[in-house]
Coordinates of C-alpha atoms and ligand atoms in Angstrom, one line a residue:
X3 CA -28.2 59.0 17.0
X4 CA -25.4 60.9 16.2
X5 CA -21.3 60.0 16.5
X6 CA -20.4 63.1 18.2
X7 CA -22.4 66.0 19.2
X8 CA -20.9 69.3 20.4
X9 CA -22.8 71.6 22.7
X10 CA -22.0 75.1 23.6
X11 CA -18.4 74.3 23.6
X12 CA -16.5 77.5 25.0
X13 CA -12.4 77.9 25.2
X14 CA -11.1 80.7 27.4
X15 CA -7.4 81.1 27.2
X16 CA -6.6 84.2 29.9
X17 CA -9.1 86.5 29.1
X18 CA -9.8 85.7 25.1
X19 CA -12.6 83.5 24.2
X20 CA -11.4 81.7 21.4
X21 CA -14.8 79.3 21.3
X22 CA -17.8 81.0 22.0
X23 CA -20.5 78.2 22.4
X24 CA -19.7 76.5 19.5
X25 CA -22.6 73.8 18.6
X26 CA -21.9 70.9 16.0
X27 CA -23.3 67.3 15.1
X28 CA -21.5 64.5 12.9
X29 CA -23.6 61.5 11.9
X30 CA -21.8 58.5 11.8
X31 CA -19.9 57.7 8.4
X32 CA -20.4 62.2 7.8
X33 CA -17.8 64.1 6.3
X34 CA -18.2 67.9 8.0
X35 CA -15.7 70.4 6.5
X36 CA -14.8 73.2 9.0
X37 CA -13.7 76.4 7.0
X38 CA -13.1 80.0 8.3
X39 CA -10.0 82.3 8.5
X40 CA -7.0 82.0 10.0
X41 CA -7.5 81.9 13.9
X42 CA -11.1 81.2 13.3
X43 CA -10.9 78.1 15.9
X44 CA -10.6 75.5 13.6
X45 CA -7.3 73.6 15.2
X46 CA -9.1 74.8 18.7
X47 CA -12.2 72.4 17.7
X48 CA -10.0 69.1 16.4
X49 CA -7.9 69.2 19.1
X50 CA -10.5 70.0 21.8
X51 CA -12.4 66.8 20.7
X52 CA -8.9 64.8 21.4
X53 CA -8.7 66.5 24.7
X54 CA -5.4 68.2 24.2
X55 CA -5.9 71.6 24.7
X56 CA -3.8 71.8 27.9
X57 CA -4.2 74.6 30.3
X58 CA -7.3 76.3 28.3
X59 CA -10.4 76.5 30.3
X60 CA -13.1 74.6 28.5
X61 CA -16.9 74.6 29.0
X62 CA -19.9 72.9 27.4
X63 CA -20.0 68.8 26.3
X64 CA -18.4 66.8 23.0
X65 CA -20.5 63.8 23.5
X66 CA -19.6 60.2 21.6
X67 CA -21.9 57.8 21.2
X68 CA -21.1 55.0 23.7
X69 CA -18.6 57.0 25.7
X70 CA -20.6 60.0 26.8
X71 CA -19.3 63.5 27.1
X72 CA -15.5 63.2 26.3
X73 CA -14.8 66.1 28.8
X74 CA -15.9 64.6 31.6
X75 CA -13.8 61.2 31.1
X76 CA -10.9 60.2 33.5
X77 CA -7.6 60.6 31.5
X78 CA -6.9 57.1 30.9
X79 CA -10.3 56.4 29.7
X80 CA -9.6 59.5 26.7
X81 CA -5.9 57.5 26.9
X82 CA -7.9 54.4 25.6
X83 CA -10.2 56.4 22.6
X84 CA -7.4 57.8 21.4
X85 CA -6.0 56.0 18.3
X86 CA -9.2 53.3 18.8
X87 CA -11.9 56.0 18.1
X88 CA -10.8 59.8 17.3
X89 CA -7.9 59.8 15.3
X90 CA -6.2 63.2 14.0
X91 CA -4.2 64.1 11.3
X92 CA -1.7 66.9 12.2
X93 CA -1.1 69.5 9.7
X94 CA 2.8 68.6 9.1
X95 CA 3.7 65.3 9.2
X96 CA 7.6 65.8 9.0
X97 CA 6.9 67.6 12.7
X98 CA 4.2 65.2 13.8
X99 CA 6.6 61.5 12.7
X100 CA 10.0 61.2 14.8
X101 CA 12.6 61.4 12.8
X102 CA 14.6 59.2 14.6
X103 CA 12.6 55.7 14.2
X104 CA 11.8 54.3 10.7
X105 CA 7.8 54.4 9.0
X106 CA 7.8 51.1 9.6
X107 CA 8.5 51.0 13.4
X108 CA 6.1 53.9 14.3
X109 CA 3.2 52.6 12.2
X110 CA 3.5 49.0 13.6
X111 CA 3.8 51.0 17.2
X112 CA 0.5 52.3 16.2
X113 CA -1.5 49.0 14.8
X114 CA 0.1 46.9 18.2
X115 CA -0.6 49.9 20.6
X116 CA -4.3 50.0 19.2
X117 CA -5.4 46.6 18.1
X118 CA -3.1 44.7 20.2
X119 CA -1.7 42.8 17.6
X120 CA 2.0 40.4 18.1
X121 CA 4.3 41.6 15.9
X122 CA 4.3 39.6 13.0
X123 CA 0.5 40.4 12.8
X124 CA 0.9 44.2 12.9
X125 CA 3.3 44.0 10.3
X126 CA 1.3 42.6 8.2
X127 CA -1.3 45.2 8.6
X128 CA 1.2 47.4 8.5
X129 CA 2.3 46.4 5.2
X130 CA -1.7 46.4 4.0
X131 CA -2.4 49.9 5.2
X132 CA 0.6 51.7 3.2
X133 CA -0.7 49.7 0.1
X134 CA -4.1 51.1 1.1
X135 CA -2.7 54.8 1.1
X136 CA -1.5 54.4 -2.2
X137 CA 2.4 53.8 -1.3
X138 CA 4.0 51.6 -3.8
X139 CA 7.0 48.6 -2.6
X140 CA 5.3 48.8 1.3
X141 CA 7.6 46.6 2.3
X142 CA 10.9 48.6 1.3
X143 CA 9.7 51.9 2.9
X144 CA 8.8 50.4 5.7
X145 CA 12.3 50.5 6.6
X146 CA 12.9 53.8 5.6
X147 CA 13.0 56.9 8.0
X148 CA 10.8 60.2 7.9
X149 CA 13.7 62.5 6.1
X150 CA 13.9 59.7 3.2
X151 CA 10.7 59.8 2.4
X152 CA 9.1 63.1 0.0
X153 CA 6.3 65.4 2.1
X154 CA 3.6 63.8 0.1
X155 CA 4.9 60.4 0.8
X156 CA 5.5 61.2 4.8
X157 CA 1.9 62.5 4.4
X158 CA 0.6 59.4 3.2
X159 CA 2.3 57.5 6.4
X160 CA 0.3 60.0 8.8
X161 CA -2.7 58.8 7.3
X162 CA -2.0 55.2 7.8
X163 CA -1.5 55.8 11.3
X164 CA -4.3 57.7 11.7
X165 CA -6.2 54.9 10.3
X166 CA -4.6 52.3 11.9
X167 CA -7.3 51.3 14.1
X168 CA -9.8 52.1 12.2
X169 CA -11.0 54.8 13.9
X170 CA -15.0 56.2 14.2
X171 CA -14.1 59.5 13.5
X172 CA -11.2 61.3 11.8
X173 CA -10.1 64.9 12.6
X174 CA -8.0 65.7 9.9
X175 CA -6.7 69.2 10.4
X176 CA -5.0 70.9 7.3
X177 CA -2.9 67.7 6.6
X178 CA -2.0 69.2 3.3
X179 CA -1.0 73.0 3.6
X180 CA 2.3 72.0 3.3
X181 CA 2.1 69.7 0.2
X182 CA 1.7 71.3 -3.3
X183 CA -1.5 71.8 -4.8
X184 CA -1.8 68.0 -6.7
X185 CA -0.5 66.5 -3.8
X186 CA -3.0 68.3 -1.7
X187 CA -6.0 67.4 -3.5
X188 CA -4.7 63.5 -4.0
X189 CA -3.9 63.4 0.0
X190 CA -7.8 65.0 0.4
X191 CA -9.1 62.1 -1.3
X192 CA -7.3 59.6 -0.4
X193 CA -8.4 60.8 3.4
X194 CA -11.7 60.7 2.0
X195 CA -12.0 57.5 0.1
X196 CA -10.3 56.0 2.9
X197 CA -12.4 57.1 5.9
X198 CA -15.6 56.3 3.5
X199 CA -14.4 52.8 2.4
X200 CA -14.3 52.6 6.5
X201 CA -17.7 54.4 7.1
X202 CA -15.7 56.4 9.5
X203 CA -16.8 59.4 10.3
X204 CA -14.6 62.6 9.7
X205 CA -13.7 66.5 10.2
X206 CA -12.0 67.7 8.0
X207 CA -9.9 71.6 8.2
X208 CA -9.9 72.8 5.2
X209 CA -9.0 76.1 3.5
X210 CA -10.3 74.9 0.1
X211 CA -14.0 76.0 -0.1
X212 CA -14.2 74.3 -3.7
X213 CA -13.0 71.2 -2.4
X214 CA -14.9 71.3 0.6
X215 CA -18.1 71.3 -1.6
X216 CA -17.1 68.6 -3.9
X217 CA -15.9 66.3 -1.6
X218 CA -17.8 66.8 2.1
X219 CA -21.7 65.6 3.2
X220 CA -22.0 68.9 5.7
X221 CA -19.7 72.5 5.7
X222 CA -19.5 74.5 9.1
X223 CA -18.3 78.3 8.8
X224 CA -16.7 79.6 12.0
X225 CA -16.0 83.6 12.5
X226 CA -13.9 84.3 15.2
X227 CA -14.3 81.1 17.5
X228 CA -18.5 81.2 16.5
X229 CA -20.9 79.1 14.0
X230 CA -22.2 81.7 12.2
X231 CA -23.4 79.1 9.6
X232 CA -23.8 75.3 8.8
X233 CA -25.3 72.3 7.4
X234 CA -25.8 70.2 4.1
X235 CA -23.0 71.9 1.9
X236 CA -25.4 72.3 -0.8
X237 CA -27.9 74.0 1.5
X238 CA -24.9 76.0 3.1
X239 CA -22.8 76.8 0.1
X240 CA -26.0 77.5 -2.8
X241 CA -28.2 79.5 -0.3
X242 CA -25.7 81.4 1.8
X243 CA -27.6 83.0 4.5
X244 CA -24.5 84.7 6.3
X245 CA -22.7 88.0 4.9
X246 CA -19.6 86.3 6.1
X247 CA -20.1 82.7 4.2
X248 CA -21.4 85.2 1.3
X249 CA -18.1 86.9 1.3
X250 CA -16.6 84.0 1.3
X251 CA -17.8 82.5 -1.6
X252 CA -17.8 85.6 -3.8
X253 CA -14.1 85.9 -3.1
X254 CA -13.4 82.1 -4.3
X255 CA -15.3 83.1 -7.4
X256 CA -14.4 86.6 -7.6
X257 CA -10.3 86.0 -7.3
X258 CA -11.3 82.6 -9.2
X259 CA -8.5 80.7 -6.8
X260 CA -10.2 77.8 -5.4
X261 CA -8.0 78.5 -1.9
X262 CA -10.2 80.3 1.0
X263 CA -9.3 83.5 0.8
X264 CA -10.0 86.2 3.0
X265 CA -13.1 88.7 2.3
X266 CA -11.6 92.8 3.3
X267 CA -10.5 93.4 7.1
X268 CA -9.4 92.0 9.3
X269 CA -10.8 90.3 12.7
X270 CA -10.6 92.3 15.6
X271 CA -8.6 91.5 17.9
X272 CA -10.0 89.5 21.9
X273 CA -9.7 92.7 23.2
X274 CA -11.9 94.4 20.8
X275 CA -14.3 92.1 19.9
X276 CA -17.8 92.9 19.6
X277 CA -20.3 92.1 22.9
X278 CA -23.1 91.0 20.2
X279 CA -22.0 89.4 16.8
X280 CA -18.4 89.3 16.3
X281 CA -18.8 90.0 12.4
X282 CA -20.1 93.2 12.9
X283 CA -16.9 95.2 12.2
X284 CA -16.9 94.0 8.6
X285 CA -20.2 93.7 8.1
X286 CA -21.8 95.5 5.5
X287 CA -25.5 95.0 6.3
X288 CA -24.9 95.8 10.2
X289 CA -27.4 96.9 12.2
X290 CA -27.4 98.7 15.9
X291 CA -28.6 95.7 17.6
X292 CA -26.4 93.4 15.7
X293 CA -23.2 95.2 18.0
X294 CA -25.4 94.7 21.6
X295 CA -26.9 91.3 21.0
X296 CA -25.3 87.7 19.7
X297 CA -27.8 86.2 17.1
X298 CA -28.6 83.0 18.1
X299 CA -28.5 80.1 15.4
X300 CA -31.8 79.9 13.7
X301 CA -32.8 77.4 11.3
X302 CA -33.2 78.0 7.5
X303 CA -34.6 74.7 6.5
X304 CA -33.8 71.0 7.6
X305 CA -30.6 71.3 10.0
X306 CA -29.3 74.2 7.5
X307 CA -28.1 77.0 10.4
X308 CA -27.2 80.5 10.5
X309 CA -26.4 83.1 13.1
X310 CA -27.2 86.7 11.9
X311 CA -30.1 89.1 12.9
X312 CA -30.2 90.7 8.8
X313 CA -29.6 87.7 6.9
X314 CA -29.0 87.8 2.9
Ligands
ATP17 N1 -1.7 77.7 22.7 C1 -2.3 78.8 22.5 N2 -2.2 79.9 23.4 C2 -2.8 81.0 23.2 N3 -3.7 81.3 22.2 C3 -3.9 80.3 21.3 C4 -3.2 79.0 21.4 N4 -3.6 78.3 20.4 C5 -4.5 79.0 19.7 N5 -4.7 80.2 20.2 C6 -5.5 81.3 19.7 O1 -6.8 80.7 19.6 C7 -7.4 81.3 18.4 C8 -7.9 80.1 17.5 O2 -6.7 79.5 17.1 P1 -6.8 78.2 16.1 O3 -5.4 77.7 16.0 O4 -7.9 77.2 16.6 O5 -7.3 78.8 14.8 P2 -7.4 78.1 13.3 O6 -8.8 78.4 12.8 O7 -7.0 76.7 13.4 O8 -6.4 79.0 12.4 P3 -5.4 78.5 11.3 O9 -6.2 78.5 10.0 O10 -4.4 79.6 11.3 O11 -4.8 77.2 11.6 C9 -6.4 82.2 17.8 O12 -6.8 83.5 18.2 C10 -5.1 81.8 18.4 O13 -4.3 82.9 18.4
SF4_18 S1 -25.8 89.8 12.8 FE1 -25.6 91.8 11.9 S2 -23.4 92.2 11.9 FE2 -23.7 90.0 12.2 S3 -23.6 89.1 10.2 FE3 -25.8 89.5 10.6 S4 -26.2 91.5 9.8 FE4 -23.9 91.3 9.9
MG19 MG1 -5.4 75.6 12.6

């Protein structure tokens, strides 16, 4: 059975659909890279599992094993996953840790709030996860507050929290962008090893396709809030069935910058997106029906997916 399974997940905000029945599975202990372009849906995804989209208008089911579908809980009850089972990783951690309380008192916050732990316990775990995430003298930057600390180091502390409970699933979204590029990588492992060493279960944004294929079980391309491919990043990334994940791959190797970059065009805007499949504007193998009609996802082989009526 899996961890979490997403079906059909839509997000309207006003009269843009930013998810259009999005569809996506995560085996327990799975590492699933989402990757697509800027305002693909990415952040819409992570923070839609946590339940934090706010006044959007949200169809469809994100089902947890042992909790049932998350959007149908009571707010407490999501109150009492968060932190114990879904943990995210927000992309800047000098926004996302208060600069007015030291590491130490927001991470042993975290352990007490979510294990329930006296304080002389939770310091000790405290202590034990900021060895864990690879910060040397815990005990002396536990004291220390946010704007002491370097990016990659404040980093490093969002991760302990995150991990704090020892969540079942991770939703890291972009925690690096604003690190440079060894930190990034380093951070990206150390989420990694960390969530592994745990057999925790995690989603990881990411805008490095190369990295993604290295280091994740399962890649899912979105296109303008849709799944137009996924599954097994070997299956996904070696056998490219979509022009759009095509694109995106030639452009890695063409450019020879391991960073997602984006293929020509641009995507259209809510207001003039495409009634069938949303690619179509920058398609190069488009076809009539592909502007009328949304391809459904059709499998390639084993739970490899794709969405496109002319695929490569
Ligand atoms: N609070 C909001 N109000 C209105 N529109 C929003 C809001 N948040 C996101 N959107 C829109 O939803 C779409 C998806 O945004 P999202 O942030 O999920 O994309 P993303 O894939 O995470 O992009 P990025 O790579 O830039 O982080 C975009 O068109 C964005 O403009
Ligand atoms: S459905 Fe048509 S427009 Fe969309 S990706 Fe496939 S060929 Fe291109
Ligand atoms: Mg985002």
């Amino acid at each position: 059975m899996n961890l979490l399974s997403i079906d059909a997940l839509t997000v309207d905000r006003g009269t843009a659909r930013i998810l259009d029945r999005v569809s996506l599975d995560v085996a327990r202990g799975e590492t699933v890279a989402l990757v697509g372009e800027s305002g693909a849906g990415k952040s819409t995804i992570a923070t839609a599992i946590m339940r934090l989209l706010g006044d959007a208008r949200i169809s469809g089911s994100i089902a947890l094993a042992d909790a049932g579908d998350l959007l149908a809980l009571r707010e407490p009850d999501m109150v009492r996953l968060r932190g114990r089972r879904l943990s995210m990783i927000f992309q800047d951690a000098g926004a996302a840790l208060n600069p007015a309380y030291t590491v130490g008192a927001q991470l042993v916050s975290a352990v007490r709030r979510n294990l329930g732990l006296g304080k002389r316990d939770a310091h000790a775990r405290a202590v034990e996860l900021m060895t864990q995430v690879g910060i040397n003298d815990p005990e002396a930057r536990l004291s220390a507050y946010p704007h002491q600390l370097s990016g990659g180091m404040q980093q490093r502390v969002m991760v302990a929290i995150a991990l704090a409970a020892d969540p079942d699933l991770l939703l890291a979204d972009e925690p690096t962008s604003a690190l440079d590029v060894t930190i990034q990588a380093q951070i990206v492992r150390l989420i990694l090893a960390q969530t592994r060493a745990r057999g925790a279960a995690c989603i990881f944004v990411l805008h490095d396709l190369a990295l993604a294929s290295q280091a994740c079980d399962s890649v899912v391309v979105l296109y303008a809030g849709q799944v137009v491919e996924s599954g097994p990043v070997r299956d996904v990334l070696d056998n490219a069935r979509h022009p759009y994940t095509r694109q995106l791959k030639s452009c890695v190797l063409e450019i020879g910058r391991d960073d997602l970059v984006a293929p020509e065009g641009t995507v259209p805007s809510h207001e003039d997106m495409p009634a069938g499949c949303r690619f179509a504007t920058r398609c190069p193998r488009a076809q009539d029906r592909c502007w009328a009609d949304a391809p459904p996802l059709e499998t390639a082989r084993g739970s490899h997916r794709f969405a496109c009526w002319n695929p490569e």
